[in-house]
Tab-separated table of C-alpha atoms and ligand atoms in Angstrom:
chain	number	residue	atom	x	y	z
A	1	MET	CA	61.881	2.276	-7.806
A	2	SER	CA	64.746	-0.797	-7.428
A	3	LEU	CA	64.486	-4.348	-6.075
A	4	VAL	CA	64.383	-5.391	-2.344
A	5	GLY	CA	66.581	-8.059	-2.887
A	6	VAL	CA	64.381	-10.237	-0.445
A	7	THR	CA	66.383	-13.808	0.420
A	8	PRO	CA	65.540	-16.816	2.204
A	9	SER	CA	65.622	-15.565	5.537
A	10	THR	CA	63.393	-11.945	4.485
A	11	ARG	CA	60.179	-12.119	6.821
A	12	VAL	CA	57.625	-10.153	5.319
A	13	LEU	CA	54.387	-8.542	7.412
A	14	ALA	CA	51.382	-8.799	5.413
A	15	ILE	CA	47.660	-7.831	5.984
A	16	GLU	CA	44.931	-9.242	4.397
A	17	THR	CA	40.910	-7.289	4.659
A	18	SER	CA	39.573	-8.146	1.174
A	19	CYS	CA	36.523	-9.725	2.738
A	20	ASP	CA	35.512	-10.502	5.534
A	21	GLU	CA	38.046	-11.333	7.677
A	22	THR	CA	40.793	-9.380	9.529
A	23	ALA	CA	44.212	-11.476	8.960
A	24	ALA	CA	47.962	-10.423	9.576
A	25	ALA	CA	51.133	-12.929	9.189
A	26	ILE	CA	54.712	-13.316	9.359
A	27	VAL	CA	56.233	-15.571	6.570
A	28	GLU	CA	60.089	-16.216	6.300
A	29	GLY	CA	60.981	-16.656	3.053
A	30	GLY	CA	57.825	-16.959	1.237
A	31	ARG	CA	57.895	-20.560	2.611
A	32	ARG	CA	57.674	-20.871	6.650
A	33	VAL	CA	55.134	-19.355	8.646
A	34	ILE	CA	55.821	-17.544	11.917
A	35	SER	CA	52.561	-16.582	12.677
A	36	SER	CA	49.479	-16.042	11.288
A	37	VAL	CA	46.680	-15.025	12.761
A	38	VAL	CA	42.684	-14.925	11.869
A	39	SER	CA	40.009	-12.703	12.856
A	40	THR	CA	36.927	-13.619	11.415
A	41	GLN	CA	33.703	-11.453	10.978
A	42	SER	CA	31.142	-13.794	9.859
A	43	ASP	CA	29.353	-13.241	12.958
A	44	LEU	CA	28.438	-10.132	12.497
A	45	HIS	CA	26.986	-10.859	9.038
A	46	ALA	CA	24.952	-14.062	9.444
A	47	ARG	CA	21.758	-12.264	10.284
A	48	PHE	CA	22.150	-10.399	6.724
A	49	GLY	CA	23.281	-13.495	5.372
A	50	GLY	CA	25.788	-12.023	3.207
A	51	VAL	CA	28.805	-9.620	3.706
A	52	VAL	CA	27.526	-6.355	4.618
A	53	PRO	CA	30.342	-4.306	3.156
A	54	GLU	CA	29.955	-1.502	5.153
A	55	ILE	CA	30.246	-3.237	8.297
A	56	ALA	CA	33.199	-5.452	6.926
A	57	SER	CA	34.953	-1.850	6.500
A	58	ARG	CA	34.316	-0.631	9.791
A	59	ALA	CA	34.657	-3.747	11.581
A	60	HIS	CA	38.301	-3.881	9.998
A	61	VAL	CA	39.021	-0.605	11.523
A	62	GLU	CA	38.777	-1.924	14.780
A	63	LEU	CA	40.396	-4.893	14.324
A	64	ILE	CA	43.348	-4.392	12.724
A	65	ASN	CA	46.056	-2.894	14.997
A	66	ASP	CA	45.204	-5.522	17.577
A	67	VAL	CA	45.513	-8.639	14.486
A	68	VAL	CA	48.843	-6.993	13.438
A	69	ALA	CA	49.901	-6.610	17.074
A	70	GLN	CA	49.605	-10.231	17.900
A	71	ALA	CA	51.635	-11.263	15.043
A	72	LEU	CA	54.116	-9.397	16.110
A	73	VAL	CA	53.801	-10.936	19.639
A	74	GLU	CA	53.153	-14.482	18.281
A	75	GLY	CA	56.086	-13.888	16.378
A	76	GLY	CA	58.326	-12.775	18.804
A	77	MET	CA	59.087	-10.031	16.920
A	78	ARG	CA	59.391	-6.645	16.338
A	79	LEU	CA	58.687	-4.678	13.568
A	80	ARG	CA	62.665	-3.510	12.933
A	81	ASP	CA	62.059	-7.562	12.453
A	82	VAL	CA	60.743	-7.936	9.203
A	83	GLY	CA	62.120	-6.770	5.808
A	84	ALA	CA	58.680	-6.029	3.718
A	85	ILE	CA	55.164	-4.704	4.267
A	86	ALA	CA	52.826	-6.352	2.205
A	87	ALA	CA	48.543	-6.325	2.036
A	88	THR	CA	46.456	-7.769	-0.421
A	89	HIS	CA	44.727	-4.670	-2.857
A	90	GLY	CA	42.844	-5.941	-5.135
A	91	PRO	CA	40.241	-7.678	-5.538
A	92	GLY	CA	37.641	-7.868	-3.398
A	93	LEU	CA	35.476	-4.957	-1.359
A	94	ALA	CA	37.362	-1.412	-2.165
A	95	GLY	CA	36.505	-0.164	1.680
A	96	ALA	CA	37.406	-3.575	3.587
A	97	LEU	CA	40.962	-2.918	1.031
A	98	LEU	CA	41.690	0.099	1.503
A	99	VAL	CA	41.646	-0.822	5.699
A	100	GLY	CA	45.084	-3.337	4.711
A	101	VAL	CA	46.446	-1.088	2.156
A	102	SER	CA	46.230	1.928	4.520
A	103	ALA	CA	47.856	-0.084	7.687
A	104	ALA	CA	50.204	-1.440	5.427
A	105	LYS	CA	52.014	1.436	4.235
A	106	ALA	CA	51.904	3.063	7.793
A	107	LEU	CA	53.528	0.417	9.043
A	108	ALA	CA	55.596	1.056	6.077
A	109	LEU	CA	56.764	4.103	6.822
A	110	ALA	CA	56.881	4.097	10.129
A	111	SER	CA	59.665	1.220	9.470
A	112	GLY	CA	61.500	2.443	6.151
A	113	ARG	CA	60.458	-1.329	4.684
A	114	PRO	CA	59.334	-1.569	1.239
A	115	TYR	CA	55.478	-1.616	1.079
A	116	HIS	CA	54.288	-4.436	-1.695
A	117	GLY	CA	50.410	-4.641	-2.745
A	118	VAL	CA	49.793	-8.392	-3.471
A	119	HIS	CA	46.504	-10.051	-6.268
A	120	HIS	CA	43.921	-11.817	-3.734
A	121	HIS	CA	43.453	-15.087	-6.073
A	122	GLU	CA	47.759	-14.820	-6.176
A	123	SER	CA	47.781	-15.106	-2.996
A	124	HIS	CA	45.807	-18.104	-2.482
A	125	LEU	CA	47.950	-20.148	-4.728
A	126	TYR	CA	50.411	-19.653	-2.775
A	127	ALA	CA	48.866	-21.013	0.249
A	128	ALA	CA	49.951	-24.523	-1.427
A	129	MET	CA	53.477	-24.041	-1.027
A	130	LEU	CA	53.290	-22.594	3.224
A	131	THR	CA	51.771	-26.454	3.221
A	132	ASP	CA	54.064	-28.382	1.006
A	133	PRO	CA	57.520	-25.793	0.832
A	134	THR	CA	59.029	-27.986	-1.989
A	135	LEU	CA	56.400	-27.387	-4.645
A	136	GLU	CA	57.389	-25.135	-7.578
A	137	PRO	CA	55.542	-24.385	-10.976
A	138	PRO	CA	54.248	-25.408	-13.420
A	139	LEU	CA	51.452	-26.372	-11.679
A	140	ILE	CA	47.634	-25.783	-12.163
A	141	THR	CA	45.456	-24.641	-9.522
A	142	LEU	CA	41.519	-24.326	-9.186
A	143	ILE	CA	41.050	-21.392	-7.028
A	144	VAL	CA	37.769	-21.654	-5.314
A	145	SER	CA	36.043	-18.707	-3.168
A	146	GLY	CA	33.497	-16.841	-2.027
A	147	GLY	CA	34.006	-14.609	-5.101
A	148	HIS	CA	35.913	-16.403	-7.681
A	149	THR	CA	36.045	-19.681	-9.115
A	150	LEU	CA	39.478	-20.268	-11.471
A	151	LEU	CA	41.504	-22.589	-13.327
A	152	VAL	CA	44.658	-20.953	-13.714
A	153	ALA	CA	47.793	-22.322	-14.965
A	154	MET	CA	50.674	-20.952	-13.300
A	155	ASP	CA	53.735	-21.574	-16.000
A	156	ASP	CA	56.239	-19.676	-13.545
A	157	HIS	CA	56.608	-17.833	-10.534
A	158	GLY	CA	54.420	-14.756	-11.633
A	159	ARG	CA	53.147	-16.659	-15.537
A	160	TYR	CA	49.533	-17.010	-15.320
A	161	ARG	CA	47.168	-18.362	-17.753
A	162	ILE	CA	43.472	-18.374	-16.871
A	163	LEU	CA	41.772	-21.635	-18.336
A	164	GLY	CA	38.581	-21.667	-17.187
A	165	ARG	CA	36.418	-19.028	-14.471
A	166	THR	CA	32.384	-19.168	-13.637
A	167	VAL	CA	30.289	-17.130	-15.940
A	168	ASP	CA	27.612	-16.956	-12.886
A	169	ASP	CA	28.021	-17.761	-8.832
A	170	ALA	CA	31.390	-18.759	-7.921
A	171	ALA	CA	31.419	-22.057	-6.181
A	172	GLY	CA	31.550	-20.250	-2.719
A	173	GLU	CA	28.875	-18.178	-3.812
A	174	ALA	CA	26.588	-20.895	-4.611
A	175	PHE	CA	27.378	-23.017	-1.415
A	176	ASP	CA	26.346	-19.506	0.425
A	177	LYS	CA	22.884	-18.499	-1.343
A	178	VAL	CA	21.672	-22.444	-0.800
A	179	ALA	CA	22.767	-23.184	2.330
A	180	ARG	CA	20.544	-19.394	3.031
A	181	LEU	CA	17.324	-21.050	0.744
A	182	LEU	CA	17.553	-23.994	2.418
A	183	GLY	CA	17.294	-21.641	5.860
A	184	LEU	CA	20.497	-23.521	7.088
A	185	GLY	CA	22.246	-20.060	7.923
A	186	TYR	CA	25.731	-18.391	6.859
A	187	PRO	CA	28.629	-19.121	5.958
A	188	GLY	CA	26.974	-21.939	3.948
A	189	GLY	CA	30.024	-23.366	3.252
A	190	PRO	CA	31.492	-25.039	6.567
A	191	ILE	CA	27.235	-25.435	7.893
A	192	ILE	CA	26.695	-28.201	4.614
A	193	ASP	CA	30.045	-29.434	4.549
A	194	HIS	CA	28.826	-30.636	7.777
A	195	LEU	CA	25.476	-31.756	7.210
A	196	ALA	CA	26.465	-33.490	4.389
A	197	ARG	CA	28.064	-35.769	5.888
A	198	GLU	CA	24.603	-37.286	7.312
A	199	GLY	CA	23.399	-37.054	3.713
A	200	ASP	CA	23.268	-39.237	0.994
A	201	PRO	CA	25.435	-37.740	-1.954
A	202	THR	CA	23.223	-39.917	-4.395
A	203	ALA	CA	19.648	-38.593	-3.573
A	204	ILE	CA	19.294	-36.239	-5.912
A	205	ALA	CA	20.927	-36.549	-9.352
A	206	PHE	CA	21.137	-32.602	-10.152
A	207	THR	CA	22.437	-32.268	-13.707
A	208	ARG	CA	26.168	-31.332	-13.471
A	209	PRO	CA	26.342	-27.439	-15.195
A	210	MET	CA	28.733	-26.890	-17.718
A	211	LEU	CA	29.620	-31.268	-17.963
A	212	ASP	CA	28.743	-31.426	-21.493
A	213	PRO	CA	29.905	-34.383	-23.075
A	214	ARG	CA	29.655	-32.518	-26.207
A	215	GLU	CA	32.250	-30.044	-24.989
A	216	PRO	CA	34.655	-32.432	-23.508
A	217	ASP	CA	37.330	-29.112	-23.530
A	218	ASN	CA	35.042	-26.596	-21.485
A	219	LEU	CA	37.111	-25.451	-18.360
A	220	ASP	CA	34.042	-23.023	-17.343
A	221	PHE	CA	32.065	-22.685	-14.910
A	222	SER	CA	28.348	-22.416	-13.922
A	223	PHE	CA	26.184	-22.457	-10.956
A	224	SER	CA	23.179	-19.929	-10.624
A	225	GLY	CA	21.286	-22.792	-12.650
A	226	LEU	CA	22.157	-25.448	-10.235
A	227	LYS	CA	21.315	-23.174	-7.053
A	228	THR	CA	17.685	-22.524	-8.967
A	229	ALA	CA	17.342	-26.143	-9.399
A	230	VAL	CA	17.650	-26.958	-5.315
A	231	VAL	CA	15.444	-24.553	-4.734
A	232	LEU	CA	12.440	-25.889	-7.056
A	233	HIS	CA	13.225	-29.575	-5.631
A	234	ARG	CA	13.242	-28.409	-2.144
A	235	ARG	CA	9.563	-26.650	-3.337
A	236	GLN	CA	8.891	-29.845	-4.846
A	237	HIS	CA	9.942	-32.268	-1.998
A	238	PRO	CA	9.902	-30.133	1.146
A	239	ASP	CA	9.735	-33.450	2.985
A	240	GLN	CA	12.624	-34.513	1.523
A	241	ASP	CA	15.735	-34.867	4.463
A	242	VAL	CA	17.873	-31.816	4.300
A	243	ALA	CA	21.320	-33.659	4.140
A	244	ASP	CA	20.220	-35.879	1.317
A	245	VAL	CA	19.753	-32.362	-0.230
A	246	ALA	CA	23.114	-30.946	0.895
A	247	ALA	CA	25.059	-33.933	0.031
A	248	SER	CA	23.466	-33.901	-3.400
A	249	PHE	CA	23.657	-30.220	-4.184
A	250	GLN	CA	27.284	-30.977	-2.523
A	251	ALA	CA	28.101	-33.914	-4.831
A	252	CYS	CA	27.614	-31.847	-8.141
A	253	VAL	CA	29.726	-29.238	-7.744
A	254	VAL	CA	32.583	-31.621	-5.821
A	255	ASP	CA	32.658	-33.618	-9.482
A	256	VAL	CA	32.475	-30.456	-11.802
A	257	LEU	CA	35.229	-28.352	-9.845
A	258	ALA	CA	37.199	-32.307	-9.429
A	259	THR	CA	36.105	-33.271	-13.407
A	260	LYS	CA	37.659	-29.460	-14.831
A	261	LEU	CA	40.766	-29.607	-12.421
A	262	LEU	CA	41.590	-32.518	-14.455
A	263	ARG	CA	40.915	-32.016	-17.731
A	264	ALA	CA	42.228	-28.548	-17.398
A	265	ALA	CA	45.861	-30.883	-16.395
A	266	ARG	CA	45.597	-32.860	-19.075
A	267	GLN	CA	44.891	-30.135	-21.832
A	268	ALA	CA	47.800	-28.683	-20.382
A	269	ARG	CA	49.739	-31.630	-19.726
A	270	ILE	CA	51.345	-30.528	-16.499
A	271	GLY	CA	51.119	-33.162	-13.418
A	272	THR	CA	50.667	-30.969	-10.419
A	273	ILE	CA	47.776	-30.052	-9.190
A	274	VAL	CA	46.809	-27.568	-6.463
A	275	LEU	CA	43.862	-26.106	-4.660
A	276	GLY	CA	42.889	-22.603	-3.090
A	277	GLY	CA	40.033	-20.404	-1.671
A	278	GLY	CA	37.758	-21.557	0.918
A	279	VAL	CA	35.191	-23.735	-0.730
A	280	ALA	CA	39.268	-26.168	-0.936
A	281	ALA	CA	38.537	-26.737	2.671
A	282	ASN	CA	35.458	-28.755	2.054
A	283	SER	CA	35.809	-32.167	2.991
A	284	ALA	CA	34.463	-33.689	-0.343
A	285	LEU	CA	36.385	-31.691	-2.654
A	286	ARG	CA	39.695	-32.359	-0.725
A	287	ALA	CA	38.946	-36.575	-0.629
A	288	ARG	CA	37.947	-36.424	-4.526
A	289	VAL	CA	40.604	-34.516	-5.638
A	290	ALA	CA	43.378	-36.387	-3.817
A	291	ALA	CA	41.928	-39.369	-5.133
A	292	ASP	CA	41.134	-38.386	-8.686
A	293	ALA	CA	45.260	-37.319	-8.705
A	294	GLU	CA	46.482	-40.902	-7.094
A	295	ARG	CA	44.767	-42.739	-9.953
A	296	ALA	CA	45.610	-39.668	-12.718
A	297	SER	CA	49.379	-40.454	-11.152
A	298	LEU	CA	49.419	-36.557	-10.735
A	299	ARG	CA	50.692	-34.672	-7.894
A	300	ALA	CA	47.985	-32.731	-5.315
A	301	VAL	CA	48.706	-30.363	-3.073
A	302	ILE	CA	46.074	-29.275	-1.428
A	303	PRO	CA	46.311	-26.506	1.502
A	304	ASP	CA	45.631	-26.853	4.987
A	305	ARG	CA	42.133	-25.622	5.609
A	306	GLY	CA	43.434	-22.489	7.615
A	307	LEU	CA	44.966	-21.494	4.865
A	308	CYS	CA	42.605	-22.189	2.387
A	309	THR	CA	39.892	-19.154	3.715
A	310	ASP	CA	41.539	-15.537	3.914
A	311	ASN	CA	43.988	-15.739	6.179
A	312	ALA	CA	47.272	-13.220	5.554
A	313	ALA	CA	50.417	-16.519	5.083
A	314	MET	CA	49.189	-16.578	1.672
A	315	VAL	CA	50.063	-12.654	1.350
A	316	ALA	CA	53.392	-13.082	2.464
A	317	ALA	CA	54.544	-16.092	0.870
A	318	ALA	CA	53.170	-14.428	-2.136
A	319	ALA	CA	54.601	-10.937	-1.402
A	320	TRP	CA	58.116	-12.329	-1.258
A	321	HIS	CA	58.493	-14.717	-4.471
A	322	ARG	CA	56.956	-11.726	-6.408
A	323	LEU	CA	59.627	-9.167	-4.481
A	324	ARG	CA	62.312	-11.194	-6.036
A	325	PHE	CA	61.767	-10.005	-9.533
A	326	GLU	CA	59.918	-6.930	-9.561
A	327	PRO	CA	60.111	-3.649	-7.487
A	328	PRO	CA	57.879	-2.823	-4.451
A	329	THR	CA	54.651	-0.905	-4.873
A	330	GLY	CA	55.785	1.710	-2.906
A	331	LEU	CA	53.653	4.267	-1.065
A	332	ALA	CA	51.582	5.634	-3.577
A	333	GLY	CA	49.853	2.104	-4.456
A	334	GLY	CA	45.882	2.054	-3.785
A	335	ALA	CA	42.828	-0.261	-3.880
A	336	THR	CA	41.660	-2.129	-6.825
A	337	PRO	CA	38.419	-3.779	-6.278
A	338	ASN	CA	38.517	-5.324	-9.687
A	339	LEU	CA	41.632	-5.816	-9.940
A	340	ALA	CA	43.180	-8.714	-12.892
A	341	LEU	CA	45.535	-11.150	-12.311
A	342	PRO	CA	48.606	-9.954	-13.088
A	343	GLY	CA	50.177	-10.677	-16.583
A	344	THR	CA	46.023	-11.647	-17.177
A	345	ASP	CA	44.255	-8.059	-18.492
A	346	ARG	CA	40.741	-9.567	-17.180
A	347	ALA	CA	39.323	-8.744	-14.105
A	348	ASP	CA	37.951	-12.021	-12.594
A	349	PHE	CA	36.283	-10.587	-9.716
A	350	SER	CA	31.868	-11.867	-9.121
A	351	GLY	CA	31.577	-10.406	-5.737
A	352	PRO	CA	31.286	-10.485	-2.962
A	353	ALA	CA	28.912	-7.592	-2.864
A	354	VAL	CA	25.768	-7.989	-0.336
A	355	SER	CA	23.516	-7.988	-3.419
A	356	THR	CA	25.458	-10.816	-5.793
A	357	ARG	CA	25.375	-12.758	-2.450
A	358	GLN	CA	22.057	-12.496	-1.675
A	359	GLY	CA	20.898	-13.012	-4.760
B	1	KG4	O1	38.574	-17.665	0.271
B	1	KG4	P1	37.594	-17.278	1.128
B	1	KG4	O2	37.824	-17.333	2.596
B	1	KG4	O3	36.991	-16.064	0.962
B	1	KG4	C1	36.769	-15.253	-0.101
B	1	KG4	O4	37.889	-14.727	-0.892
B	1	KG4	O5	35.921	-15.239	-0.936
B	1	KG4	O6	35.908	-17.852	0.678
B	1	KG4	C2	35.076	-18.001	1.439
B	1	KG4	C3	33.878	-18.959	1.417
B	1	KG4	C4	32.590	-18.756	1.443
B	1	KG4	O7	31.745	-19.092	0.244
B	1	KG4	C5	32.610	-20.153	1.975
B	1	KG4	O8	31.269	-20.450	1.853
B	1	KG4	C6	33.326	-21.103	1.159
B	1	KG4	O9	34.814	-20.339	1.091
B	1	KG4	N1	33.721	-22.056	2.120
B	1	KG4	C7	33.245	-23.793	2.156
B	1	KG4	C8	33.992	-24.109	3.297
B	1	KG4	N2	34.509	-23.385	4.302
B	1	KG4	C9	34.377	-22.415	3.498
B	1	KG4	N3	33.014	-23.761	0.744
B	1	KG4	C10	32.318	-24.975	1.218
B	1	KG4	N4	32.996	-26.335	1.684
B	1	KG4	C11	33.241	-25.700	3.382
B	1	KG4	N5	34.201	-26.362	4.100
B	2	ZN	ZN1	39.639	-15.594	-0.607
């Protein structure tokens, strides 16, 4: 199959359904958002304390047509005005991914436009390019989400090196689990973020996991032990203000994430750092990374909050950049729940299935 020949005026219509957001967007030239619609299902999953895959798939089926139609209407466009159709084809929940991939392929078939499948982490990385259209590799990106925590060096478009990853829970998973264990509700990230503003981040000195001074080069993460430490602390000090617990937990996660992001930039000698993924919407993390970057004379690009959590604009951006140098996936393409980041051979997906998020 040959290249599509995308240009700065090529618009990509993209769909994202890897987890519990049903989203569609149109982006021009990989950088300019024309429309972006996100329908979140978090209300449907809240009473279960985590994403239930079957409920997610069913909700995607119910929502997808309306969400795509709304993206076209808000963009003032018809299907014929877009040059390519894209969808997240992994990693993610199998049934959920299939809904978006099938819808995108149906639209491609109906319109005669090419279909391209996009890696979910790669699209999180491209969100920063929508916030700062001048952003170019090389850069170091920290992708922190419900199912993944990755430090990636992007040497060029489509060229990645995984520098670090979580060995157990993802950062977002830790927020969600701790919120659940503290009886705060779901999804935990935004709730803890909000509550932490009223708490003292120095109230409890939780041990910073994987920040051992004897391992100054370590770029991996671990959040499962921290979750246990929070639970034990709660049991031993039931009267302590829960806002202090939330703020201290958040301070610990933020400290580890920001320290390793800067460490990675220093080790790789790369001067630009980028955040991506739902946890990048966290106020404390955003403030800390911005301050650290300024102190270290690094350029930090932190996507607008709505581009951090799952959305389809980032998928369209990633697809446009990929279609510049690779042929479209085509209608034979499927969905791969544990898809490895392109150019690397390792799957980096640790969830979010209901069993891993609720543990
Ligand atoms: O990228 P995302 O929308 O979906 C996945 O790909 O997983 O990330 C969702 C995760 C959830 O764990 C959620 O609790 C977390 O991002 N999150 C946050 C915040 N907003 C969302 N975590 C901390 N602070 C936030 N403000
Ligand atoms: Zn995501």
